[in-house]
Amino acid sequence: MPVSLEEFCGQISELGLLSDSELSSAQATVNSLPANEVTRAFAKILVRQNKVTAFQAQQLIEQVCRRRLAGIGMGGLPPE
């Protein structure tokens, strides 16, 4: 399942990597894209603007995925 833009931005905000205004201005550039492309496109924009490195962008996406998996637990059951 793709990482949503909201999850990705939440991770960036939680870590304090960008201000809310920086996030908002970058988000405005991807709003017209299809939902399955938005997060990756947003990450690429942040890299091009030198807000994060390509490595950081990938790590942020992976962190959101790890959090999802931790919330699901093994075999689709909630963790005990």
Short mmCIF file of N, CA and C in Angstrom, two decimals:
data_model
loop_
_atom_site.label_atom_id
_atom_site.label_comp_id
_atom_site.label_asym_id
_atom_site.label_seq_id
_atom_site.Cartn_x
_atom_site.Cartn_y
_atom_site.Cartn_z
N MET A 1 0.84 -1.18 0.00
CA MET A 1 0.00 0.00 0.00
C MET A 1 0.89 1.24 0.00
N PRO A 2 0.62 2.18 -0.91
CA PRO A 2 1.45 3.38 -0.97
C PRO A 2 1.30 4.25 0.28
N VAL A 3 2.33 4.98 0.57
CA VAL A 3 2.32 5.91 1.69
C VAL A 3 1.56 7.16 1.26
N SER A 4 0.61 7.58 2.08
CA SER A 4 -0.16 8.78 1.74
C SER A 4 0.67 10.03 2.01
N LEU A 5 0.30 11.09 1.32
CA LEU A 5 0.98 12.36 1.50
C LEU A 5 0.83 12.85 2.94
N GLU A 6 -0.33 12.62 3.52
CA GLU A 6 -0.57 13.04 4.90
C GLU A 6 0.36 12.32 5.87
N GLU A 7 0.54 11.01 5.67
CA GLU A 7 1.45 10.25 6.53
C GLU A 7 2.89 10.73 6.36
N PHE A 8 3.29 10.95 5.12
CA PHE A 8 4.64 11.39 4.83
C PHE A 8 4.90 12.76 5.46
N CYS A 9 3.97 13.69 5.27
CA CYS A 9 4.12 15.03 5.83
C CYS A 9 4.08 14.99 7.36
N GLY A 10 3.26 14.11 7.90
CA GLY A 10 3.21 13.95 9.35
C GLY A 10 4.55 13.52 9.91
N GLN A 11 5.20 12.61 9.21
CA GLN A 11 6.53 12.14 9.64
C GLN A 11 7.54 13.28 9.58
N ILE A 12 7.51 14.06 8.51
CA ILE A 12 8.42 15.20 8.36
C ILE A 12 8.19 16.21 9.48
N SER A 13 6.93 16.50 9.73
CA SER A 13 6.56 17.47 10.76
C SER A 13 6.97 16.98 12.14
N GLU A 14 6.70 15.70 12.41
CA GLU A 14 7.04 15.11 13.71
C GLU A 14 8.54 15.21 14.00
N LEU A 15 9.33 15.03 12.96
CA LEU A 15 10.79 15.09 13.12
C LEU A 15 11.33 16.52 13.08
N GLY A 16 10.47 17.47 12.73
CA GLY A 16 10.88 18.87 12.70
C GLY A 16 11.83 19.20 11.56
N LEU A 17 11.73 18.45 10.46
CA LEU A 17 12.64 18.68 9.34
C LEU A 17 12.29 19.93 8.55
N LEU A 18 10.99 20.25 8.46
CA LEU A 18 10.54 21.43 7.72
C LEU A 18 9.47 22.15 8.52
N SER A 19 9.35 23.43 8.28
CA SER A 19 8.29 24.20 8.94
C SER A 19 6.96 23.91 8.24
N ASP A 20 5.86 24.26 8.90
CA ASP A 20 4.54 24.05 8.31
C ASP A 20 4.39 24.83 7.01
N SER A 21 4.95 26.02 6.95
CA SER A 21 4.84 26.82 5.71
C SER A 21 5.64 26.20 4.57
N GLU A 22 6.80 25.62 4.88
CA GLU A 22 7.58 24.94 3.84
C GLU A 22 6.83 23.72 3.33
N LEU A 23 6.22 22.97 4.24
CA LEU A 23 5.43 21.80 3.84
C LEU A 23 4.24 22.21 2.98
N SER A 24 3.54 23.25 3.39
CA SER A 24 2.36 23.70 2.65
C SER A 24 2.69 24.15 1.24
N SER A 25 3.76 24.91 1.10
CA SER A 25 4.11 25.40 -0.24
C SER A 25 4.53 24.26 -1.16
N ALA A 26 5.23 23.29 -0.63
CA ALA A 26 5.63 22.14 -1.44
C ALA A 26 4.43 21.26 -1.77
N GLN A 27 3.49 21.11 -0.83
CA GLN A 27 2.30 20.30 -1.07
C GLN A 27 1.45 20.87 -2.19
N ALA A 28 1.39 22.17 -2.30
CA ALA A 28 0.56 22.81 -3.32
C ALA A 28 0.99 22.42 -4.73
N THR A 29 2.25 22.04 -4.89
CA THR A 29 2.75 21.70 -6.23
C THR A 29 2.35 20.30 -6.68
N VAL A 30 1.88 19.45 -5.77
CA VAL A 30 1.55 18.06 -6.14
C VAL A 30 0.07 17.73 -6.04
N ASN A 31 -0.75 18.67 -5.65
CA ASN A 31 -2.17 18.40 -5.43
C ASN A 31 -2.91 17.90 -6.67
N SER A 32 -2.44 18.23 -7.85
CA SER A 32 -3.14 17.83 -9.07
C SER A 32 -2.72 16.45 -9.57
N LEU A 33 -1.75 15.83 -8.95
CA LEU A 33 -1.27 14.52 -9.39
C LEU A 33 -2.19 13.40 -8.91
N PRO A 34 -2.18 12.25 -9.60
CA PRO A 34 -2.94 11.09 -9.13
C PRO A 34 -2.47 10.66 -7.75
N ALA A 35 -3.38 10.16 -6.95
CA ALA A 35 -3.09 9.82 -5.55
C ALA A 35 -1.91 8.86 -5.40
N ASN A 36 -1.76 7.92 -6.32
CA ASN A 36 -0.67 6.93 -6.18
C ASN A 36 0.70 7.50 -6.54
N GLU A 37 0.76 8.73 -7.05
CA GLU A 37 2.04 9.34 -7.41
C GLU A 37 2.44 10.50 -6.51
N VAL A 38 1.52 10.97 -5.70
CA VAL A 38 1.71 12.21 -4.95
C VAL A 38 2.89 12.16 -3.99
N THR A 39 2.98 11.14 -3.18
CA THR A 39 4.02 11.11 -2.14
C THR A 39 5.42 11.04 -2.74
N ARG A 40 5.61 10.19 -3.72
CA ARG A 40 6.94 10.08 -4.36
C ARG A 40 7.29 11.40 -5.05
N ALA A 41 6.33 12.01 -5.73
CA ALA A 41 6.57 13.29 -6.40
C ALA A 41 6.92 14.36 -5.37
N PHE A 42 6.21 14.36 -4.25
CA PHE A 42 6.46 15.32 -3.19
C PHE A 42 7.88 15.14 -2.64
N ALA A 43 8.27 13.89 -2.42
CA ALA A 43 9.61 13.60 -1.92
C ALA A 43 10.66 14.10 -2.91
N LYS A 44 10.43 13.90 -4.21
CA LYS A 44 11.37 14.36 -5.22
C LYS A 44 11.49 15.88 -5.23
N ILE A 45 10.37 16.56 -5.03
CA ILE A 45 10.40 18.03 -4.97
C ILE A 45 11.25 18.49 -3.79
N LEU A 46 11.06 17.87 -2.65
CA LEU A 46 11.84 18.24 -1.46
C LEU A 46 13.33 18.01 -1.69
N VAL A 47 13.67 16.94 -2.40
CA VAL A 47 15.08 16.66 -2.71
C VAL A 47 15.61 17.73 -3.66
N ARG A 48 14.85 18.06 -4.70
CA ARG A 48 15.29 19.09 -5.66
C ARG A 48 15.46 20.45 -5.01
N GLN A 49 14.65 20.73 -4.00
CA GLN A 49 14.74 22.01 -3.30
C GLN A 49 15.79 21.98 -2.19
N ASN A 50 16.51 20.87 -2.09
CA ASN A 50 17.54 20.68 -1.07
C ASN A 50 17.00 20.80 0.35
N LYS A 51 15.74 20.41 0.54
CA LYS A 51 15.14 20.39 1.88
C LYS A 51 15.51 19.10 2.61
N VAL A 52 15.60 18.01 1.85
CA VAL A 52 16.05 16.72 2.37
C VAL A 52 16.91 16.07 1.30
N THR A 53 17.70 15.09 1.70
CA THR A 53 18.47 14.33 0.72
C THR A 53 17.60 13.18 0.19
N ALA A 54 18.02 12.58 -0.91
CA ALA A 54 17.30 11.43 -1.46
C ALA A 54 17.24 10.31 -0.42
N PHE A 55 18.33 10.13 0.29
CA PHE A 55 18.38 9.10 1.33
C PHE A 55 17.35 9.39 2.43
N GLN A 56 17.29 10.65 2.87
CA GLN A 56 16.33 11.02 3.92
C GLN A 56 14.90 10.79 3.45
N ALA A 57 14.61 11.17 2.21
CA ALA A 57 13.26 10.99 1.68
C ALA A 57 12.87 9.51 1.69
N GLN A 58 13.77 8.66 1.24
CA GLN A 58 13.49 7.22 1.23
C GLN A 58 13.32 6.69 2.65
N GLN A 59 14.14 7.14 3.57
CA GLN A 59 14.03 6.70 4.96
C GLN A 59 12.71 7.13 5.58
N LEU A 60 12.24 8.33 5.24
CA LEU A 60 10.96 8.81 5.76
C LEU A 60 9.82 7.92 5.28
N ILE A 61 9.83 7.58 4.00
CA ILE A 61 8.80 6.70 3.45
C ILE A 61 8.86 5.33 4.12
N GLU A 62 10.05 4.80 4.28
CA GLU A 62 10.20 3.49 4.92
C GLU A 62 9.76 3.52 6.38
N GLN A 63 10.01 4.63 7.07
CA GLN A 63 9.59 4.76 8.47
C GLN A 63 8.08 4.70 8.59
N VAL A 64 7.37 5.36 7.69
CA VAL A 64 5.90 5.30 7.70
C VAL A 64 5.44 3.86 7.49
N CYS A 65 6.08 3.15 6.57
CA CYS A 65 5.73 1.75 6.31
C CYS A 65 5.99 0.88 7.54
N ARG A 66 7.12 1.10 8.21
CA ARG A 66 7.44 0.32 9.41
C ARG A 66 6.41 0.58 10.51
N ARG A 67 5.98 1.82 10.65
CA ARG A 67 4.97 2.14 11.67
C ARG A 67 3.66 1.42 11.36
N ARG A 68 3.31 1.39 10.09
CA ARG A 68 2.09 0.67 9.70
C ARG A 68 2.18 -0.79 10.07
N LEU A 69 3.32 -1.41 9.72
CA LEU A 69 3.50 -2.83 10.02
C LEU A 69 3.50 -3.09 11.52
N ALA A 70 4.09 -2.23 12.28
CA ALA A 70 4.11 -2.40 13.73
C ALA A 70 2.69 -2.32 14.29
N GLY A 71 1.84 -1.52 13.69
CA GLY A 71 0.47 -1.39 14.14
C GLY A 71 -0.38 -2.59 13.77
N ILE A 72 0.02 -3.30 12.72
CA ILE A 72 -0.75 -4.47 12.28
C ILE A 72 -0.34 -5.70 13.06
N GLY A 73 0.93 -5.87 13.31
CA GLY A 73 1.43 -7.06 13.99
C GLY A 73 1.59 -8.21 13.01
N MET A 74 1.94 -9.36 13.49
CA MET A 74 2.18 -10.52 12.64
C MET A 74 0.86 -11.11 12.16
N GLY A 75 0.81 -11.48 10.91
CA GLY A 75 -0.36 -12.16 10.37
C GLY A 75 -1.61 -11.30 10.30
N GLY A 76 -1.46 -10.01 10.33
CA GLY A 76 -2.61 -9.14 10.22
C GLY A 76 -3.38 -8.94 11.52
N LEU A 77 -2.88 -9.51 12.61
CA LEU A 77 -3.52 -9.35 13.89
C LEU A 77 -2.88 -8.22 14.68
N PRO A 78 -3.63 -7.52 15.49
CA PRO A 78 -3.04 -6.46 16.30
C PRO A 78 -1.99 -7.03 17.24
N PRO A 79 -0.95 -6.25 17.54
CA PRO A 79 0.08 -6.74 18.47
C PRO A 79 -0.51 -6.94 19.86
N GLU A 80 0.04 -7.91 20.58
CA GLU A 80 -0.45 -8.20 21.93
C GLU A 80 0.19 -7.30 22.94
#
